Tab-separated table of C-alpha atoms in Angstrom:
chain	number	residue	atom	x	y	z
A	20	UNK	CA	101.233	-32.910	261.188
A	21	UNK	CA	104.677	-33.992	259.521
A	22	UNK	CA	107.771	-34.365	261.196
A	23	UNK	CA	108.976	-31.432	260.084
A	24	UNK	CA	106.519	-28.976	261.079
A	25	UNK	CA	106.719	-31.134	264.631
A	26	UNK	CA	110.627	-29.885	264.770
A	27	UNK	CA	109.762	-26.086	263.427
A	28	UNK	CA	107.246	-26.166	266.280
A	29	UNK	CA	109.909	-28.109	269.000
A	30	UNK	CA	112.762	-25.330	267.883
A	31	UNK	CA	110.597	-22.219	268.133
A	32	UNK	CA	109.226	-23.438	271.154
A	33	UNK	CA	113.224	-24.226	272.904
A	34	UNK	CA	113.692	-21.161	271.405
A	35	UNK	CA	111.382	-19.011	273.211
A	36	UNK	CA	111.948	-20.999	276.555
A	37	UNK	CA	115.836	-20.586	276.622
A	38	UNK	CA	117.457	-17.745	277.426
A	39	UNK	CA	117.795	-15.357	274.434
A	40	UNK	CA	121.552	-15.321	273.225
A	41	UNK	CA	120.238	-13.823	269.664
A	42	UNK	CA	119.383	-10.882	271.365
A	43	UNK	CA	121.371	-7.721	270.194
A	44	UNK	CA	123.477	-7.326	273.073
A	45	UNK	CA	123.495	-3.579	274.155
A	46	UNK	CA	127.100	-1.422	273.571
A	47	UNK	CA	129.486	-2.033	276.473
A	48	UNK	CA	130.554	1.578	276.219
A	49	UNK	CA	127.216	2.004	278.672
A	50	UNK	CA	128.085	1.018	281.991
A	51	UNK	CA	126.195	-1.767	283.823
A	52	UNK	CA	124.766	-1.213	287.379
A	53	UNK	CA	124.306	-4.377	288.915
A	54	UNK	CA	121.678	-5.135	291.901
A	55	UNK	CA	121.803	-6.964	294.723
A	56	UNK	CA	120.369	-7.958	297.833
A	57	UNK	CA	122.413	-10.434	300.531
A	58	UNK	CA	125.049	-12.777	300.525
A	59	UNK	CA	124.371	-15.314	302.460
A	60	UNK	CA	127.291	-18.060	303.420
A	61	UNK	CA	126.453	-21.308	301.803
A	62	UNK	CA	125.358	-23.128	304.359
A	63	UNK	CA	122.225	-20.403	305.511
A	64	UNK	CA	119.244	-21.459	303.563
A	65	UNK	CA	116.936	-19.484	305.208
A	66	UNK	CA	116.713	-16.233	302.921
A	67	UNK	CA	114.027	-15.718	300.167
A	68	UNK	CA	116.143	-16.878	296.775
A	69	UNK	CA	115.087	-13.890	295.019
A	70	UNK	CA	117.179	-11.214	297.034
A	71	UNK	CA	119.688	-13.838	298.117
A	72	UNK	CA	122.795	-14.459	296.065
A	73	UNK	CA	125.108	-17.287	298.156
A	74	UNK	CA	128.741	-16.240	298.725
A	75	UNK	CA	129.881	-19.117	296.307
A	76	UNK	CA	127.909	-17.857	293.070
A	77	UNK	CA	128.687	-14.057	294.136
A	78	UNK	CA	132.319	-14.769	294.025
A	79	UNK	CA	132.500	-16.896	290.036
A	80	UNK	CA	130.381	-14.111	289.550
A	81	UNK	CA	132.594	-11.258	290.088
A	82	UNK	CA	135.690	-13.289	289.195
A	83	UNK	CA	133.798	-13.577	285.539
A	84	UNK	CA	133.272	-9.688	285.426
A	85	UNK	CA	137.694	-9.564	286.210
A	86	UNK	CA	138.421	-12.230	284.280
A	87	UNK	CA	136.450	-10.569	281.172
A	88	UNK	CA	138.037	-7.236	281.390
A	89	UNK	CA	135.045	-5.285	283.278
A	90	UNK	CA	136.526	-2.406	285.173
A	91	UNK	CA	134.814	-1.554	288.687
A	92	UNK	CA	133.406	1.718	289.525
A	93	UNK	CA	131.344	3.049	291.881
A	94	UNK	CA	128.036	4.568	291.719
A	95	UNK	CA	129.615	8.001	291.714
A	96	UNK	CA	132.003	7.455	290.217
A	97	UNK	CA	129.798	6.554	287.004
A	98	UNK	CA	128.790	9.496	287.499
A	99	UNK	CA	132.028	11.632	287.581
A	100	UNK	CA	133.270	9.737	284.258
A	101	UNK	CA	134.425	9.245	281.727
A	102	UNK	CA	134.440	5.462	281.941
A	103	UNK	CA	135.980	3.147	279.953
A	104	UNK	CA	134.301	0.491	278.224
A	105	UNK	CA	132.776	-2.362	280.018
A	106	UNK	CA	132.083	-0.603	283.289
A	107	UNK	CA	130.203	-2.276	285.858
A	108	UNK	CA	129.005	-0.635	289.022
A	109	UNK	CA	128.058	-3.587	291.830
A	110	UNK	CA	125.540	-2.213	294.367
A	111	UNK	CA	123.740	-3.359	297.323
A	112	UNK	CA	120.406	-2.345	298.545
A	113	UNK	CA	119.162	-2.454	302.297
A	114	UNK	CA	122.520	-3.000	303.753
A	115	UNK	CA	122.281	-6.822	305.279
A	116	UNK	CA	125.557	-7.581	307.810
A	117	UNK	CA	126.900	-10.346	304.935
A	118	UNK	CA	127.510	-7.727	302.786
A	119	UNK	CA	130.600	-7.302	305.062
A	120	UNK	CA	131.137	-10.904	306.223
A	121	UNK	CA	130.692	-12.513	302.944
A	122	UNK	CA	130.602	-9.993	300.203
A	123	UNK	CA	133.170	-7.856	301.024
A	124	UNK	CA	135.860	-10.693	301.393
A	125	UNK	CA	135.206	-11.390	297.436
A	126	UNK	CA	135.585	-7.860	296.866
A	127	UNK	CA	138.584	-7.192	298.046
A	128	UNK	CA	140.060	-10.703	296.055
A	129	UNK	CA	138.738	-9.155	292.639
A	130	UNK	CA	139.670	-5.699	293.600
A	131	UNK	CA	136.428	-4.781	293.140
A	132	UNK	CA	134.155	-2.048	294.423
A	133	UNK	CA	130.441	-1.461	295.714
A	134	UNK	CA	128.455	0.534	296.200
A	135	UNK	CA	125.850	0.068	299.852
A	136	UNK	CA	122.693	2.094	299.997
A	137	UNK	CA	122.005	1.923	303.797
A	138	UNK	CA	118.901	2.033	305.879
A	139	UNK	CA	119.782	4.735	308.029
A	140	UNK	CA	117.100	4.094	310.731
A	141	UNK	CA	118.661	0.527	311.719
A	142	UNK	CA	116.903	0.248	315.317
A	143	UNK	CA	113.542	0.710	313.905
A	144	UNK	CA	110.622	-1.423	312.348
A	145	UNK	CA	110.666	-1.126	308.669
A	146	UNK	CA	107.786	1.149	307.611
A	147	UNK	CA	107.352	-1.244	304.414
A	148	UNK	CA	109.027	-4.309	303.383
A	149	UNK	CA	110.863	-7.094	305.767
A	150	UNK	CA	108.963	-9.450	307.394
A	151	UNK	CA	105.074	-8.615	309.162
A	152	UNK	CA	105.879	-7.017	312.242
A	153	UNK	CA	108.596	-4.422	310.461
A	154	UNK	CA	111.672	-6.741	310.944
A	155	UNK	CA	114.193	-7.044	308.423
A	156	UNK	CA	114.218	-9.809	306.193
A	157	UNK	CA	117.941	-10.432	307.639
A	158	UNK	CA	120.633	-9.120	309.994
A	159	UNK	CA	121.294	-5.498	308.939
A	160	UNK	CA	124.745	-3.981	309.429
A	161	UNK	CA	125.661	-2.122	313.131
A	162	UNK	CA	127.148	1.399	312.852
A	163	UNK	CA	130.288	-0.759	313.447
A	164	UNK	CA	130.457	-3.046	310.637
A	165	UNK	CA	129.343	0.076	308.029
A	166	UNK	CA	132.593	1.629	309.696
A	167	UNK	CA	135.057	-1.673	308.393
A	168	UNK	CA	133.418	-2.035	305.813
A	169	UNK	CA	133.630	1.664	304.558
A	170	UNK	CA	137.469	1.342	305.925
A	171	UNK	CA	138.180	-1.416	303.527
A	172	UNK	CA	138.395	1.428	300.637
A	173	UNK	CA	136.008	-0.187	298.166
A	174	UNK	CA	132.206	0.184	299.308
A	175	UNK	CA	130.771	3.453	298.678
A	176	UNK	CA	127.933	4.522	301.338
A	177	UNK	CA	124.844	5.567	300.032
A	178	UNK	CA	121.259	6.382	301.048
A	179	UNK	CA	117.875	4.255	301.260
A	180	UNK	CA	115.976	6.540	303.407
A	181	UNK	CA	115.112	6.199	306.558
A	182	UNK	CA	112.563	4.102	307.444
A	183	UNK	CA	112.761	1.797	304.219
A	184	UNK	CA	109.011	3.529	302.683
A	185	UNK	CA	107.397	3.194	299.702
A	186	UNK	CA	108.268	6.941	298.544
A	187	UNK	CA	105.797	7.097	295.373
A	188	UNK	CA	103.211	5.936	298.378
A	189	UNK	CA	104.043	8.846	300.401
A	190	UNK	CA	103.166	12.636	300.827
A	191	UNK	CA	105.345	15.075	299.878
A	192	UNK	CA	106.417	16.354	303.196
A	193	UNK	CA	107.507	12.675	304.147
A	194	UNK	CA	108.968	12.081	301.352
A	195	UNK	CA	111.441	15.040	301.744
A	196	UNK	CA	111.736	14.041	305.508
A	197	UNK	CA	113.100	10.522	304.227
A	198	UNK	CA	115.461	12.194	301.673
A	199	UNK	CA	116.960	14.396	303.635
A	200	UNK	CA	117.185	13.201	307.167
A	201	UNK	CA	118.660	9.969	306.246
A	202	UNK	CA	121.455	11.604	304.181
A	203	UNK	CA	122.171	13.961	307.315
A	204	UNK	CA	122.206	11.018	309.711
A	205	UNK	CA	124.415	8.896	307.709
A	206	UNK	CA	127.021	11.726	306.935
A	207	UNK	CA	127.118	11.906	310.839
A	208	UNK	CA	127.336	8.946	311.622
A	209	UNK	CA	129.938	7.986	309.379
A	210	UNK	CA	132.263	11.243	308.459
A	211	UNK	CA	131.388	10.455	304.766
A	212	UNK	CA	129.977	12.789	301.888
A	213	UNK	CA	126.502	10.701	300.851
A	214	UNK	CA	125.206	11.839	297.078
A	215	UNK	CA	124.002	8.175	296.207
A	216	UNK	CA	120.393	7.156	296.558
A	217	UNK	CA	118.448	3.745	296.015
A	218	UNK	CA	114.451	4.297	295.534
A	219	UNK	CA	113.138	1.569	298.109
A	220	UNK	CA	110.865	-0.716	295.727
A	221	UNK	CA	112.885	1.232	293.547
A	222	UNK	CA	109.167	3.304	293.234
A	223	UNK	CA	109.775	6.720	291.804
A	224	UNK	CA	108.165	9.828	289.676
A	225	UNK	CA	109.217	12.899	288.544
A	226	UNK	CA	109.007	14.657	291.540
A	227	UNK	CA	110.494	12.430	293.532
A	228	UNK	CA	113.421	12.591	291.162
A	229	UNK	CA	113.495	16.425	291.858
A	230	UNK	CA	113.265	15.814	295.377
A	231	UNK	CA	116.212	13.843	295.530
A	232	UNK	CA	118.590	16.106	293.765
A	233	UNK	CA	116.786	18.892	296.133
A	234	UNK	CA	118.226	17.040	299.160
A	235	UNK	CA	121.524	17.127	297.785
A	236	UNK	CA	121.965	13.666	295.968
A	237	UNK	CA	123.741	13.373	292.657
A	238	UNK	CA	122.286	10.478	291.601
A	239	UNK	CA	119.730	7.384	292.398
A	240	UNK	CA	119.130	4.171	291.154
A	241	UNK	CA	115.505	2.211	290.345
A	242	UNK	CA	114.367	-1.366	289.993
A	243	UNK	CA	114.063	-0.658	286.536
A	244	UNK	CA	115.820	-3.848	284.653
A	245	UNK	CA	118.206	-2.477	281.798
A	246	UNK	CA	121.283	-0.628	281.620
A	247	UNK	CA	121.196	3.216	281.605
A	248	UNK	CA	122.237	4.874	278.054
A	249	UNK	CA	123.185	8.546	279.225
A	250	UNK	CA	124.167	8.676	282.667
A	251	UNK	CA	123.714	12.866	282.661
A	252	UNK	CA	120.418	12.617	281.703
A	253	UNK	CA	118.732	9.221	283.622
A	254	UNK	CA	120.924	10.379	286.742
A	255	UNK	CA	117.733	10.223	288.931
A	256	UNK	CA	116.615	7.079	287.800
A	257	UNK	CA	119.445	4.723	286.958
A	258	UNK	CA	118.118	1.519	285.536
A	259	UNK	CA	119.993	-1.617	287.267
A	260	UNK	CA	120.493	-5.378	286.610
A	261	UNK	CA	118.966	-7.522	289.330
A	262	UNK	CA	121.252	-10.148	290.214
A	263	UNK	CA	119.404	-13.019	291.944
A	264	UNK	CA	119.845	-16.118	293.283
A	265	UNK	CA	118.246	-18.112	291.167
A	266	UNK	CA	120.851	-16.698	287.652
A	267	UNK	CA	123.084	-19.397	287.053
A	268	UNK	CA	126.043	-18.273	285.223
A	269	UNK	CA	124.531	-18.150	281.866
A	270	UNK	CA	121.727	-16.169	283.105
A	271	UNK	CA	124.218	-13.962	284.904
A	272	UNK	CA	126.055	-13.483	281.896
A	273	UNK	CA	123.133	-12.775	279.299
A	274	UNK	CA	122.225	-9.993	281.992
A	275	UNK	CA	125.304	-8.686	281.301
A	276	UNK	CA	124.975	-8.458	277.150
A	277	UNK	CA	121.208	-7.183	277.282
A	278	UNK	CA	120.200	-5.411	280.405
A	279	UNK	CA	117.700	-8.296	281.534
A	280	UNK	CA	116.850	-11.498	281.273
A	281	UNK	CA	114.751	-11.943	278.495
């Protein structure tokens, strides 16, 4: 083989390993919903990397989004629109307790906004998900903390059923159980209108869709990596941007240009 079809080989091969900045980034007139999990403080090294996102990187990452002209929304207000360009909608699923000590401190620096899709049934074993015995995988939030941080005027409260189930695993009848008691608990608990919904697993189907708007939602997001291209029409099932813990800032921001990481 000659040295030159060596490099050809060496650059195609860097070129499929690195992360793909030649990739058409998508319009920023389409909003970006971005996903995450906890925010642990720096020192706790305890939490699965994958669904943890350290204080630290969490706050260069939302000073980037300010610092680049991205305008916080919402969930809902997505919804409500019109946005302006470069849109980004941060969201949290499960509703972990550092959401308040750690994330909502960077929040409020950035003047950003969040949206939390809550557990409602916080004093029960997970019916899927967590650790073996139904535990969380962290602290979740009290009724107390979802009260500051709800108070603090930037974290929208949203809905991720009750008992944290698999929904496309589910019958019907539990399914609409899920939907609609955990909306009805949460809006007592907390005096708040709740019309956002997170799929747990982010599992969902066309009925389930239609069951959600049934129980009174406007909208609910998916694990489905990308970034959603009408917001009318994909209402049900939002496509997000999983934010993990293992995205440098490169990663974080080629997320941002393409919908994913690759």
């Amino acid at each position: 083989m000659t040295w030159g079809l060596i490099a050809a080989a060496l650059i195609t091969g860097w070129l499929s390993y690195r992360p793909p900045w030649w990739r058409r980034p998508l319009g920023y007139q389409h909003p970006r919903i971005l996903m995450y999990h906890m925010v642990p403080a720096e020192s706790d090294h305890g939490r699965p990397r994958g669904l943890a996102v350290t204080a630290h990187r969490f706050d260069r990452q939302v000073a980037y989004l300010r610092r680049s002209g991205w305008h916080f929304a919402t969930v809902s207000e997505l919804l409500e629109g019109p946005i302006l360009p470069k849109t980004v909608a941060i969201t949290f699923d499960d509703g972990y307790a550092d959401n308040l000590t750690s994330a909502l401190p960077v929040l409020l620096r950035h003047k950003a906004k969040a949206t939390v899709y809550l557990i409602a049934d916080r004093q029960s074993p997970l019916s899927e998900g967590g650790l073996p015995d139904g535990a969380p995988l962290a602290e979740l939030l009290s009724d107390d903390q979802v009260k500051e941080l709800l108070d603090s005027g930037v974290v929208e409260l949203g809905s991720h059923t009750s008992s944290h189930v698999n929904l496309a695993n589910a019958d019907p009848a539990r399914c609409q159980r899920e939907l609609i008691e955990s909306k009805h608990t949460l809006e007592r608990l907390f005096q708040r209108d709740v019309i956002a919904f997170a799929y747990p697993f982010g599992a969902t189907n066309d009925s389930l869709a239609e069951l959600a708007e049934q129980a009174g939602y406007r909208s609910a997001v998916t694990t489905q990596a990308g970034v959603p291209e009408d917001l009318d029409a994909q209402r049900f099932r939002l496509k997000r941007i999983r934010i993990s813990g293992r995205d440098n800032m490169i990663n974080f921001r080629i997320r941002l240009r393409i919908g994913r990481r690759r």
